[in-house]
Amino acid sequence: MRLQVSLLCLFCLTMRSQAEDGASLHGSINPAGRCHYTFTVASPQESSCPGGDIKSEMDGVLSRLTLLEALVSQLLAGADGGTGSKGGEDVQKATAHVTGERNKLQQDNAYLTQQVRELQRRLEEQNREAESLKQKSCEQTQLPGGSQRDTRPVSDPVHDLANGSYQEMKAEVTEVPASQLILDGGHNATDCGDLLSVGDPVLHRKADSITGKYGVWLQDPEPRGPHYTKKTVWRIDAVGKDIRQLFAYEDLDQFSRGFPMKVVVLPEPLESTGATVYRSSLYYQRKRSRTLIRYDLDSESVASRSELPGAGFHGQYPYSWGGYTDIDLAVDEQGLWAIYSTSEANGAIVISRLDPDSLAVGKSWETTIRKNTVANAFMACGRLYTLASYTAANTVVNHVFDTATGVRRPVAVPFRNRYKYNSMLDYNYAHRKLYAWDNFHMVTYDVRLGPGSR
Ligand code: CA
């Protein structure tokens, strides 16, 4: 190394003697009688000679090499797997974490693949169904008295003008409500199978104050008493600390226009948007408790109360939108249900049959659907359906759990949250509709169910 530095300095001096003016050679005889020559070069910047810089740079390189060697030694010591060393433990922990993450990703991947397959299957089903409906529509365009099928498209204006009978039939068809058309399209009111489709939301009313940001509204599918009917509309604004007011409207028209025919003040406050009305009783969860209350709407008194064993409440196991939706009560063709979770179920949805009179818990099912991953849920024909998102304008009903088989399946029935904040979703089997409270807006959806037994 010294030799290299010396050579570089010599090279530097040689270059300078050639390039710069003012160099001189001085000769003299020293006291020992020997000739002594001095070669002098005038330099404007003595420090520009690079010899010193190279040395300092080399020193820097050497110190960095030393540091690197130390680091490599530490790494090698860690890689040797010294079980007692902290480095070894860290490596093991990191490996376990990465392996865990990889396994989770593999599980998610398998689940998503299954969902994609299910989506493809349902798409094919719907295509087949559309083809079948198209075929039926063509069959209905037979000319009166004729045996031949008219295969011209129904939108053909020439055909419309030439055939008065067809125009008449078309006029009749357009007057039939959409829901009836659905039932006539190969399905009837006794069908109680899988959910096939959900229609577009129909707006009935918009709340005019902040207390109507979210709430619950519905109609009784099976009223018993003399005072109220299937047309009566019930509404509770669920924003506030002490929710006790229950509004009753004579029918949907009155509900849309404004003023209620009656305001019932409940003796005990309720929590969440999971209340329901069935057989002339309001069923609800008492505030800050797992107590269920049956309030008789005819006698206007508490008819029964019961604890829902182990049920989370007051924000312990809500739906993804929150709002103390721990206990969601639901009614379908098979009766009264509670949708909730417990610490034993670790946040997964539990479904229980409830006795409508005593509120006693009958059979229960524990699903594998985590309650806080879905926006809301409802029961229809003994099946639980969950909604994927409460904010996405275009979302899906994403799971079905059939209490008859105890099996959960992924589904993908399109659903629209037109106002992007859906806080309540409930099914009414008498009207074959879903009721929702979507960001101040009270809406219904027509539903179509496949064939199956009640
Ligand atoms: Ca619900």
GROMACS .gro file of C-alpha atoms and ligand atoms in nm:
model
  455
    1MET     CA    1   0.000   0.000   0.000
    2ARG     CA    2   0.284   0.244   0.085
    3LEU     CA    3   0.449   0.163  -0.248
    4GLN     CA    4   0.129   0.252  -0.430
    5VAL     CA    5   0.099   0.583  -0.247
    6SER     CA    6   0.465   0.667  -0.321
    7LEU     CA    7   0.424   0.591  -0.690
    8LEU     CA    8   0.116   0.807  -0.706
    9CYS     CA    9   0.297   1.100  -0.541
   10LEU     CA   10   0.589   1.058  -0.781
   11PHE     CA   11   0.346   1.054  -1.073
   12CYS     CA   12   0.188   1.369  -0.935
   13LEU     CA   13   0.525   1.546  -0.906
   14THR     CA   14   0.630   1.438  -1.256
   15MET     CA   15   0.309   1.569  -1.404
   16ARG     CA   16   0.345   1.898  -1.227
   17SER     CA   17   0.708   1.950  -1.351
   18GLN     CA   18   0.584   1.906  -1.707
   19ALA     CA   19   0.278   2.118  -1.683
   20GLU     CA   20   0.370   2.416  -1.474
   21ASP     CA   21   0.606   2.709  -1.519
   22GLY     CA   22   0.850   2.831  -1.255
   23ALA     CA   23   1.022   2.497  -1.179
   24SER     CA   24   1.390   2.515  -1.082
   25LEU     CA   25   1.686   2.285  -1.006
   26HIS     CA   26   1.937   2.394  -0.748
   27GLY     CA   27   2.274   2.224  -0.687
   28SER     CA   28   2.515   2.256  -0.391
   29ILE     CA   29   2.786   2.063  -0.207
   30ASN     CA   30   2.703   1.962   0.145
   31PRO     CA   31   2.953   1.961   0.437
   32ALA     CA   32   3.022   1.589   0.367
   33GLY     CA   33   3.151   1.685   0.018
   34ARG     CA   34   2.858   1.526  -0.168
   35CYS     CA   35   2.654   1.698  -0.438
   36HIS     CA   36   2.299   1.780  -0.324
   37TYR     CA   37   2.031   1.870  -0.577
   38THR     CA   38   1.701   2.038  -0.489
   39PHE     CA   39   1.412   2.036  -0.742
   40THR     CA   40   1.152   2.306  -0.662
   41VAL     CA   41   0.806   2.348  -0.817
   42ALA     CA   42   0.596   2.656  -0.748
   43SER     CA   43   0.238   2.542  -0.666
   44PRO     CA   44  -0.051   2.784  -0.623
   45GLN     CA   45  -0.236   2.533  -0.408
   46GLU     CA   46  -0.018   2.303  -0.213
   47SER     CA   47  -0.315   2.112  -0.090
   48SER     CA   48  -0.419   2.014  -0.443
   49CYS     CA   49  -0.170   1.734  -0.445
   50PRO     CA   50  -0.388   1.430  -0.430
   51GLY     CA   51  -0.158   1.220  -0.217
   52GLY     CA   52  -0.324   1.319   0.113
   53ASP     CA   53  -0.676   1.267  -0.024
   54ILE     CA   54  -0.604   0.915  -0.138
   55LYS     CA   55  -0.471   0.825   0.200
   56SER     CA   56  -0.778   0.955   0.379
   57GLU     CA   57  -1.002   0.778   0.125
   58MET     CA   58  -0.813   0.455   0.175
   59ASP     CA   59  -0.851   0.494   0.550
   60GLY     CA   60  -1.225   0.541   0.498
   61VAL     CA   61  -1.247   0.229   0.282
   62LEU     CA   62  -1.057   0.033   0.544
   63SER     CA   63  -1.288   0.144   0.823
   64ARG     CA   64  -1.595   0.058   0.615
   65LEU     CA   65  -1.452  -0.284   0.538
   66THR     CA   66  -1.400  -0.341   0.908
   67LEU     CA   67  -1.762  -0.249   0.975
   68LEU     CA   68  -1.882  -0.479   0.700
   69GLU     CA   69  -1.676  -0.765   0.838
   70ALA     CA   70  -1.835  -0.712   1.178
   71LEU     CA   71  -2.185  -0.712   1.027
   72VAL     CA   72  -2.119  -1.029   0.824
   73SER     CA   73  -1.988  -1.198   1.139
   74GLN     CA   74  -2.309  -1.106   1.325
   75LEU     CA   75  -2.529  -1.230   1.042
   76LEU     CA   76  -2.338  -1.557   1.014
   77ALA     CA   77  -2.373  -1.607   1.386
   78GLY     CA   78  -2.753  -1.554   1.352
   79ALA     CA   79  -2.783  -1.787   1.052
   80ASP     CA   80  -2.595  -2.061   1.240
   81GLY     CA   81  -2.920  -2.090   1.438
   82GLY     CA   82  -2.779  -2.048   1.780
   83THR     CA   83  -3.102  -2.139   1.958
   84GLY     CA   84  -3.013  -1.939   2.260
   85SER     CA   85  -2.930  -1.615   2.075
   86LYS     CA   86  -3.175  -1.327   2.036
   87GLY     CA   87  -3.097  -1.306   1.660
   88GLY     CA   88  -3.198  -1.671   1.617
   89GLU     CA   89  -3.525  -1.614   1.801
   90ASP     CA   90  -3.602  -1.311   1.588
   91VAL     CA   91  -3.544  -1.509   1.270
   92GLN     CA   92  -3.769  -1.789   1.396
   93LYS     CA   93  -4.044  -1.541   1.491
   94ALA     CA   94  -4.025  -1.369   1.153
   95THR     CA   95  -4.037  -1.706   0.974
   96ALA     CA   96  -4.342  -1.814   1.175
   97HIS     CA   97  -4.515  -1.482   1.102
   98VAL     CA   98  -4.446  -1.505   0.729
   99THR     CA   99  -4.566  -1.867   0.722
  100GLY     CA  100  -4.886  -1.767   0.906
  101GLU     CA  101  -4.951  -1.483   0.662
  102ARG     CA  102  -4.888  -1.715   0.367
  103ASN     CA  103  -5.137  -1.970   0.505
  104LYS     CA  104  -5.399  -1.698   0.556
  105LEU     CA  105  -5.349  -1.576   0.199
  106GLN     CA  106  -5.387  -1.932   0.072
  107GLN     CA  107  -5.714  -1.970   0.266
  108ASP     CA  108  -5.843  -1.638   0.133
  109ASN     CA  109  -5.745  -1.740  -0.215
  110ALA     CA  110  -5.934  -2.070  -0.184
  111TYR     CA  111  -6.244  -1.889  -0.052
  112LEU     CA  112  -6.234  -1.629  -0.330
  113THR     CA  113  -6.190  -1.901  -0.592
  114GLN     CA  114  -6.498  -2.072  -0.451
  115GLN     CA  115  -6.692  -1.745  -0.468
  116VAL     CA  116  -6.588  -1.690  -0.829
  117ARG     CA  117  -6.708  -2.040  -0.917
  118GLU     CA  118  -7.038  -1.976  -0.740
  119LEU     CA  119  -7.079  -1.647  -0.924
  120GLN     CA  120  -7.015  -1.818  -1.255
  121ARG     CA  121  -7.266  -2.088  -1.168
  122ARG     CA  122  -7.534  -1.834  -1.077
  123LEU     CA  123  -7.464  -1.629  -1.387
  124GLU     CA  124  -7.515  -1.940  -1.600
  125GLU     CA  125  -7.837  -2.012  -1.410
  126GLN     CA  126  -7.966  -1.662  -1.470
  127ASN     CA  127  -7.877  -1.680  -1.838
  128ARG     CA  128  -8.069  -2.006  -1.867
  129GLU     CA  129  -8.361  -1.849  -1.683
  130ALA     CA  130  -8.356  -1.543  -1.910
  131GLU     CA  131  -8.358  -1.774  -2.213
  132SER     CA  132  -8.650  -1.966  -2.068
  133LEU     CA  133  -8.847  -1.644  -2.001
  134LYS     CA  134  -8.772  -1.523  -2.353
  135GLN     CA  135  -8.904  -1.851  -2.488
  136LYS     CA  136  -9.224  -1.815  -2.283
  137SER     CA  137  -9.269  -1.458  -2.405
  138CYS     CA  138  -9.247  -1.581  -2.766
  139GLU     CA  139  -9.505  -1.853  -2.697
  140GLN     CA  140  -9.750  -1.589  -2.567
  141THR     CA  141  -9.742  -1.400  -2.899
  142GLN     CA  142  -9.952  -1.662  -3.084
  143LEU     CA  143 -10.213  -1.507  -3.312
  144PRO     CA  144 -10.573  -1.554  -3.189
  145GLY     CA  145 -10.720  -1.878  -3.323
  146GLY     CA  146 -10.400  -1.965  -3.503
  147SER     CA  147 -10.185  -2.264  -3.428
  148GLN     CA  148  -9.865  -2.120  -3.568
  149ARG     CA  149  -9.625  -1.939  -3.343
  150ASP     CA  150  -9.551  -1.579  -3.433
  151THR     CA  151  -9.176  -1.548  -3.410
  152ARG     CA  152  -9.154  -1.177  -3.496
  153PRO     CA  153  -8.998  -0.965  -3.221
  154VAL     CA  154  -9.255  -0.807  -2.988
  155SER     CA  155  -9.104  -0.463  -3.038
  156ASP     CA  156  -9.164  -0.471  -3.412
  157PRO     CA  157  -9.371  -0.153  -3.478
  158VAL     CA  158  -9.515  -0.295  -3.802
  159HIS     CA  159  -9.646  -0.590  -3.607
  160ASP     CA  160  -9.794  -0.358  -3.341
  161LEU     CA  161  -9.985  -0.159  -3.602
  162ALA     CA  162 -10.105  -0.458  -3.802
  163ASN     CA  163 -10.238  -0.658  -3.509
  164GLY     CA  164 -10.502  -0.497  -3.288
  165SER     CA  165 -10.538  -0.804  -3.068
  166TYR     CA  166 -10.172  -0.798  -2.985
  167GLN     CA  167 -10.192  -0.431  -2.887
  168GLU     CA  168 -10.476  -0.512  -2.651
  169MET     CA  169 -10.279  -0.788  -2.487
  170LYS     CA  170  -9.977  -0.562  -2.454
  171ALA     CA  171 -10.189  -0.298  -2.282
  172GLU     CA  172 -10.313  -0.553  -2.032
  173VAL     CA  173  -9.965  -0.671  -1.956
  174THR     CA  174  -9.833  -0.321  -1.890
  175GLU     CA  175 -10.103  -0.263  -1.629
  176VAL     CA  176 -10.001  -0.564  -1.421
  177PRO     CA  177  -9.773  -0.464  -1.131
  178ALA     CA  178  -9.413  -0.568  -1.166
  179SER     CA  179  -9.432  -0.787  -0.856
  180GLN     CA  180  -9.725  -0.979  -1.004
  181LEU     CA  181  -9.535  -1.029  -1.327
  182ILE     CA  182  -9.258  -1.187  -1.128
  183LEU     CA  183  -9.498  -1.424  -0.961
  184ASP     CA  184  -9.653  -1.508  -1.298
  185GLY     CA  185  -9.312  -1.576  -1.447
  186GLY     CA  186  -9.303  -1.932  -1.322
  187HIS     CA  187  -9.304  -1.846  -0.951
  188ASN     CA  188  -9.588  -1.800  -0.708
  189ALA     CA  189  -9.646  -1.682  -0.358
  190THR     CA  190  -9.604  -2.031  -0.214
  191ASP     CA  191  -9.250  -2.060  -0.347
  192CYS     CA  192  -9.013  -2.046  -0.056
  193GLY     CA  193  -8.672  -2.146  -0.182
  194ASP     CA  194  -8.350  -1.959  -0.246
  195LEU     CA  195  -8.339  -1.585  -0.297
  196LEU     CA  196  -8.311  -1.537  -0.674
  197SER     CA  197  -8.310  -1.161  -0.709
  198VAL     CA  198  -8.372  -0.829  -0.535
  199GLY     CA  199  -8.536  -0.546  -0.731
  200ASP     CA  200  -8.443  -0.180  -0.734
  201PRO     CA  201  -8.519   0.026  -0.421
  202VAL     CA  202  -8.857   0.205  -0.416
  203LEU     CA  203  -8.858   0.524  -0.208
  204HIS     CA  204  -9.152   0.576   0.030
  205ARG     CA  205  -9.031   0.850   0.253
  206LYS     CA  206  -8.731   1.065   0.347
  207ALA     CA  207  -8.678   1.163   0.712
  208ASP     CA  208  -8.662   1.539   0.761
  209SER     CA  209  -8.442   1.564   1.071
  210ILE     CA  210  -8.116   1.423   1.202
  211THR     CA  211  -8.303   1.174   1.421
  212GLY     CA  212  -8.401   1.002   1.099
  213LYS     CA  213  -8.046   0.936   0.980
  214TYR     CA  214  -8.110   0.572   1.070
  215GLY     CA  215  -8.396   0.375   1.217
  216VAL     CA  216  -8.637   0.091   1.162
  217TRP     CA  217  -8.962   0.080   0.967
  218LEU     CA  218  -9.179  -0.212   0.865
  219GLN     CA  219  -9.525  -0.363   0.835
  220ASP     CA  220  -9.667  -0.654   1.032
  221PRO     CA  221  -9.697  -0.959   0.804
  222GLU     CA  222  -9.951  -1.129   1.032
  223PRO     CA  223 -10.145  -0.884   1.256
  224ARG     CA  224 -10.376  -1.046   1.512
  225GLY     CA  225 -10.553  -0.769   1.698
  226PRO     CA  226 -10.846  -0.552   1.591
  227HIS     CA  227 -10.661  -0.223   1.571
  228TYR     CA  228 -10.397  -0.274   1.310
  229THR     CA  229 -10.368  -0.440   0.969
  230LYS     CA  230 -10.103  -0.556   0.724
  231LYS     CA  231 -10.122  -0.206   0.577
  232THR     CA  232 -10.026  -0.033   0.903
  233VAL     CA  233  -9.675   0.110   0.884
  234TRP     CA  234  -9.453   0.121   1.194
  235ARG     CA  235  -9.153   0.347   1.232
  236ILE     CA  236  -8.887   0.419   1.495
  237ASP     CA  237  -8.617   0.684   1.452
  238ALA     CA  238  -8.315   0.521   1.613
  239VAL     CA  239  -8.087   0.823   1.660
  240GLY     CA  240  -8.074   0.942   2.021
  241LYS     CA  241  -7.998   0.830   2.375
  242ASP     CA  242  -8.349   0.744   2.487
  243ILE     CA  243  -8.543   0.585   2.203
  244ARG     CA  244  -8.904   0.522   2.305
  245GLN     CA  245  -9.125   0.664   2.031
  246LEU     CA  246  -9.304   0.429   1.794
  247PHE     CA  247  -9.500   0.595   1.513
  248ALA     CA  248  -9.796   0.421   1.352
  249TYR     CA  249  -9.930   0.518   1.008
  250GLU     CA  250 -10.255   0.393   0.862
  251ASP     CA  251 -10.096   0.281   0.537
  252LEU     CA  252  -9.813   0.354   0.296
  253ASP     CA  253  -9.994   0.657   0.156
  254GLN     CA  254 -10.022   0.822   0.497
  255PHE     CA  255  -9.666   0.720   0.571
  256SER     CA  256  -9.544   0.891   0.253
  257ARG     CA  257  -9.753   1.204   0.315
  258GLY     CA  258  -9.637   1.276   0.668
  259PHE     CA  259  -9.831   1.262   0.993
  260PRO     CA  260  -9.873   0.943   1.195
  261MET     CA  261 -10.212   0.833   1.319
  262LYS     CA  262 -10.062   0.737   1.656
  263VAL     CA  263  -9.745   0.772   1.862
  264VAL     CA  264  -9.679   0.495   2.113
  265VAL     CA  265  -9.437   0.577   2.395
  266LEU     CA  266  -9.257   0.261   2.501
  267PRO     CA  267  -9.214   0.201   2.877
  268GLU     CA  268  -8.850   0.098   2.831
  269PRO     CA  269  -8.603   0.238   2.576
  270LEU     CA  270  -8.475   0.028   2.289
  271GLU     CA  271  -8.134  -0.016   2.134
  272SER     CA  272  -8.039  -0.082   1.772
  273THR     CA  273  -8.233  -0.103   1.448
  274GLY     CA  274  -8.305  -0.472   1.501
  275ALA     CA  275  -8.665  -0.436   1.624
  276THR     CA  276  -8.950  -0.606   1.441
  277VAL     CA  277  -9.331  -0.619   1.441
  278TYR     CA  278  -9.511  -0.955   1.430
  279ARG     CA  279  -9.859  -1.074   1.531
  280SER     CA  280  -9.947  -0.727   1.664
  281SER     CA  281  -9.646  -0.712   1.896
  282LEU     CA  282  -9.331  -0.503   1.878
  283TYR     CA  283  -9.023  -0.712   1.960
  284TYR     CA  284  -8.712  -0.524   2.061
  285GLN     CA  285  -8.387  -0.530   2.258
  286ARG     CA  286  -8.394  -0.323   2.573
  287LYS     CA  287  -8.122  -0.057   2.587
  288ARG     CA  288  -7.782  -0.170   2.725
  289SER     CA  289  -7.898  -0.525   2.790
  290ARG     CA  290  -7.957  -0.860   2.627
  291THR     CA  291  -8.318  -0.846   2.740
  292LEU     CA  292  -8.577  -0.898   2.470
  293ILE     CA  293  -8.916  -0.736   2.515
  294ARG     CA  294  -9.249  -0.821   2.353
  295TYR     CA  295  -9.470  -0.515   2.361
  296ASP     CA  296  -9.834  -0.588   2.278
  297LEU     CA  297  -9.954  -0.314   2.044
  298ASP     CA  298 -10.323  -0.370   2.108
  299SER     CA  299 -10.312  -0.361   2.489
  300GLU     CA  300 -10.010  -0.125   2.483
  301SER     CA  301  -9.826  -0.312   2.755
  302VAL     CA  302  -9.523  -0.539   2.795
  303ALA     CA  303  -9.648  -0.894   2.732
  304SER     CA  304  -9.325  -1.083   2.798
  305ARG     CA  305  -8.954  -1.039   2.841
  306SER     CA  306  -8.659  -1.275   2.831
  307GLU     CA  307  -8.280  -1.276   2.835
  308LEU     CA  308  -8.108  -1.393   2.517
  309PRO     CA  309  -7.839  -1.615   2.673
  310GLY     CA  310  -7.482  -1.502   2.607
  311ALA     CA  311  -7.583  -1.244   2.347
  312GLY     CA  312  -7.348  -0.949   2.299
  313PHE     CA  313  -7.505  -0.604   2.329
  314HIS     CA  314  -7.425  -0.232   2.321
  315GLY     CA  315  -7.158  -0.255   2.053
  316GLN     CA  316  -7.001  -0.590   2.141
  317TYR     CA  317  -7.100  -0.772   1.820
  318PRO     CA  318  -7.253  -0.519   1.579
  319TYR     CA  319  -7.282  -0.539   1.202
  320SER     CA  320  -7.009  -0.362   1.006
  321TRP     CA  321  -7.188  -0.025   1.017
  322GLY     CA  322  -7.198  -0.033   1.399
  323GLY     CA  323  -7.486   0.148   1.567
  324TYR     CA  324  -7.543  -0.105   1.848
  325THR     CA  325  -7.682  -0.358   1.599
  326ASP     CA  326  -7.587  -0.646   1.826
  327ILE     CA  327  -7.925  -0.816   1.836
  328ASP     CA  328  -8.124  -0.823   1.512
  329LEU     CA  329  -8.475  -0.964   1.536
  330ALA     CA  330  -8.632  -1.102   1.220
  331VAL     CA  331  -8.953  -1.262   1.101
  332ASP     CA  332  -9.009  -1.493   0.808
  333GLU     CA  333  -9.252  -1.763   0.692
  334GLN     CA  334  -9.127  -1.989   0.972
  335GLY     CA  335  -9.160  -1.747   1.264
  336LEU     CA  336  -8.951  -1.523   1.487
  337TRP     CA  337  -8.569  -1.530   1.490
  338ALA     CA  338  -8.281  -1.359   1.667
  339ILE     CA  339  -7.959  -1.291   1.476
  340TYR     CA  340  -7.669  -1.211   1.713
  341SER     CA  341  -7.335  -1.337   1.847
  342THR     CA  342  -7.182  -1.459   2.169
  343SER     CA  343  -6.834  -1.480   2.318
  344GLU     CA  344  -6.853  -1.859   2.276
  345ALA     CA  345  -6.914  -1.809   1.903
  346ASN     CA  346  -6.628  -1.556   1.901
  347GLY     CA  347  -6.815  -1.300   1.692
  348ALA     CA  348  -6.968  -1.543   1.442
  349ILE     CA  349  -7.339  -1.504   1.369
  350VAL     CA  350  -7.569  -1.718   1.584
  351ILE     CA  351  -7.931  -1.772   1.480
  352SER     CA  352  -8.198  -1.871   1.734
  353ARG     CA  353  -8.564  -1.957   1.692
  354LEU     CA  354  -8.774  -1.766   1.945
  355ASP     CA  355  -9.116  -1.851   2.080
  356PRO     CA  356  -9.327  -1.551   1.969
  357ASP     CA  357  -9.529  -1.556   2.292
  358SER     CA  358  -9.276  -1.627   2.566
  359LEU     CA  359  -8.955  -1.530   2.379
  360ALA     CA  360  -8.803  -1.860   2.497
  361VAL     CA  361  -8.507  -1.970   2.284
  362GLY     CA  362  -8.567  -2.281   2.075
  363LYS     CA  363  -8.308  -2.431   1.846
  364SER     CA  364  -7.991  -2.234   1.772
  365TRP     CA  365  -7.738  -2.249   1.490
  366GLU     CA  366  -7.383  -2.118   1.497
  367THR     CA  367  -7.263  -2.005   1.156
  368THR     CA  368  -6.909  -1.931   1.041
  369ILE     CA  369  -7.004  -1.583   0.918
  370ARG     CA  370  -6.837  -1.315   1.130
  371LYS     CA  371  -7.105  -1.065   1.224
  372ASN     CA  372  -6.886  -0.757   1.191
  373THR     CA  373  -6.790  -0.845   0.834
  374VAL     CA  374  -7.145  -0.807   0.700
  375ALA     CA  375  -7.363  -0.496   0.676
  376ASN     CA  376  -7.693  -0.650   0.786
  377ALA     CA  377  -7.896  -0.969   0.763
  378PHE     CA  378  -8.250  -1.098   0.726
  379MET     CA  379  -8.433  -1.429   0.733
  380ALA     CA  380  -8.649  -1.564   0.448
  381CYS     CA  381  -8.789  -1.915   0.427
  382GLY     CA  382  -8.576  -2.036   0.716
  383ARG     CA  383  -8.257  -1.910   0.552
  384LEU     CA  384  -8.030  -1.636   0.678
  385TYR     CA  385  -7.906  -1.389   0.416
  386THR     CA  386  -7.629  -1.137   0.474
  387LEU     CA  387  -7.557  -0.812   0.293
  388ALA     CA  388  -7.193  -0.748   0.197
  389SER     CA  389  -7.179  -0.366   0.223
  390TYR     CA  390  -7.391  -0.087   0.370
  391THR     CA  391  -7.215   0.194   0.178
  392ALA     CA  392  -7.146   0.055  -0.170
  393ALA     CA  393  -7.412   0.167  -0.417
  394ASN     CA  394  -7.387  -0.168  -0.591
  395THR     CA  395  -7.328  -0.457  -0.354
  396VAL     CA  396  -7.449  -0.816  -0.312
  397VAL     CA  397  -7.628  -1.046  -0.074
  398ASN     CA  398  -7.318  -1.254  -0.013
  399HIS     CA  399  -7.399  -1.548   0.215
  400VAL     CA  400  -7.691  -1.779   0.276
  401PHE     CA  401  -7.717  -2.009   0.577
  402ASP     CA  402  -7.995  -2.266   0.555
  403THR     CA  403  -8.126  -2.370   0.898
  404ALA     CA  404  -8.281  -2.682   0.740
  405THR     CA  405  -7.939  -2.820   0.647
  406GLY     CA  406  -7.702  -2.618   0.866
  407VAL     CA  407  -7.500  -2.538   0.554
  408ARG     CA  408  -7.359  -2.198   0.456
  409ARG     CA  409  -7.302  -2.109   0.091
  410PRO     CA  410  -7.159  -1.800  -0.075
  411VAL     CA  411  -7.404  -1.627  -0.309
  412ALA     CA  412  -7.394  -1.307  -0.511
  413VAL     CA  413  -7.741  -1.159  -0.548
  414PRO     CA  414  -7.705  -0.797  -0.666
  415PHE     CA  415  -7.835  -0.535  -0.422
  416ARG     CA  416  -7.845  -0.153  -0.447
  417ASN     CA  417  -7.775   0.085  -0.158
  418ARG     CA  418  -7.899   0.386  -0.352
  419TYR     CA  419  -7.834   0.632  -0.067
  420LYS     CA  420  -7.512   0.464   0.050
  421TYR     CA  421  -7.576   0.420   0.423
  422ASN     CA  422  -7.800   0.123   0.484
  423SER     CA  423  -7.868   0.083   0.855
  424MET     CA  424  -8.157  -0.166   0.856
  425LEU     CA  425  -8.273  -0.453   0.640
  426ASP     CA  426  -8.574  -0.673   0.710
  427TYR     CA  427  -8.797  -0.913   0.517
  428ASN     CA  428  -9.177  -0.912   0.507
  429TYR     CA  429  -9.316  -1.240   0.378
  430ALA     CA  430  -9.674  -1.112   0.340
  431HIS     CA  431  -9.565  -0.845   0.093
  432ARG     CA  432  -9.263  -1.036  -0.039
  433LYS     CA  433  -9.045  -0.731   0.010
  434LEU     CA  434  -8.734  -0.620   0.189
  435TYR     CA  435  -8.761  -0.304   0.398
  436ALA     CA  436  -8.452  -0.087   0.442
  437TRP     CA  437  -8.353   0.243   0.602
  438ASP     CA  438  -8.087   0.393   0.382
  439ASN     CA  439  -7.944   0.729   0.492
  440PHE     CA  440  -8.273   0.905   0.587
  441HIS     CA  441  -8.456   0.717   0.309
  442MET     CA  442  -8.715   0.447   0.378
  443VAL     CA  443  -8.724   0.207   0.085
  444THR     CA  444  -8.859  -0.134  -0.015
  445TYR     CA  445  -8.727  -0.393  -0.258
  446ASP     CA  446  -8.924  -0.663  -0.438
  447VAL     CA  447  -8.770  -1.004  -0.390
  448ARG     CA  448  -8.795  -1.316  -0.599
  449LEU     CA  449  -8.767  -1.655  -0.436
  450GLY     CA  450  -8.711  -1.986  -0.608
  451PRO     CA  451  -8.932  -2.294  -0.574
  452GLY     CA  452  -8.921  -2.473  -0.242
  453SER     CA  453  -9.137  -2.567   0.054
  454ARG     CA  454  -9.239  -2.335   0.332
  455CA      CA  455  -8.198  -0.706   0.987
   0.00000   0.00000   0.00000
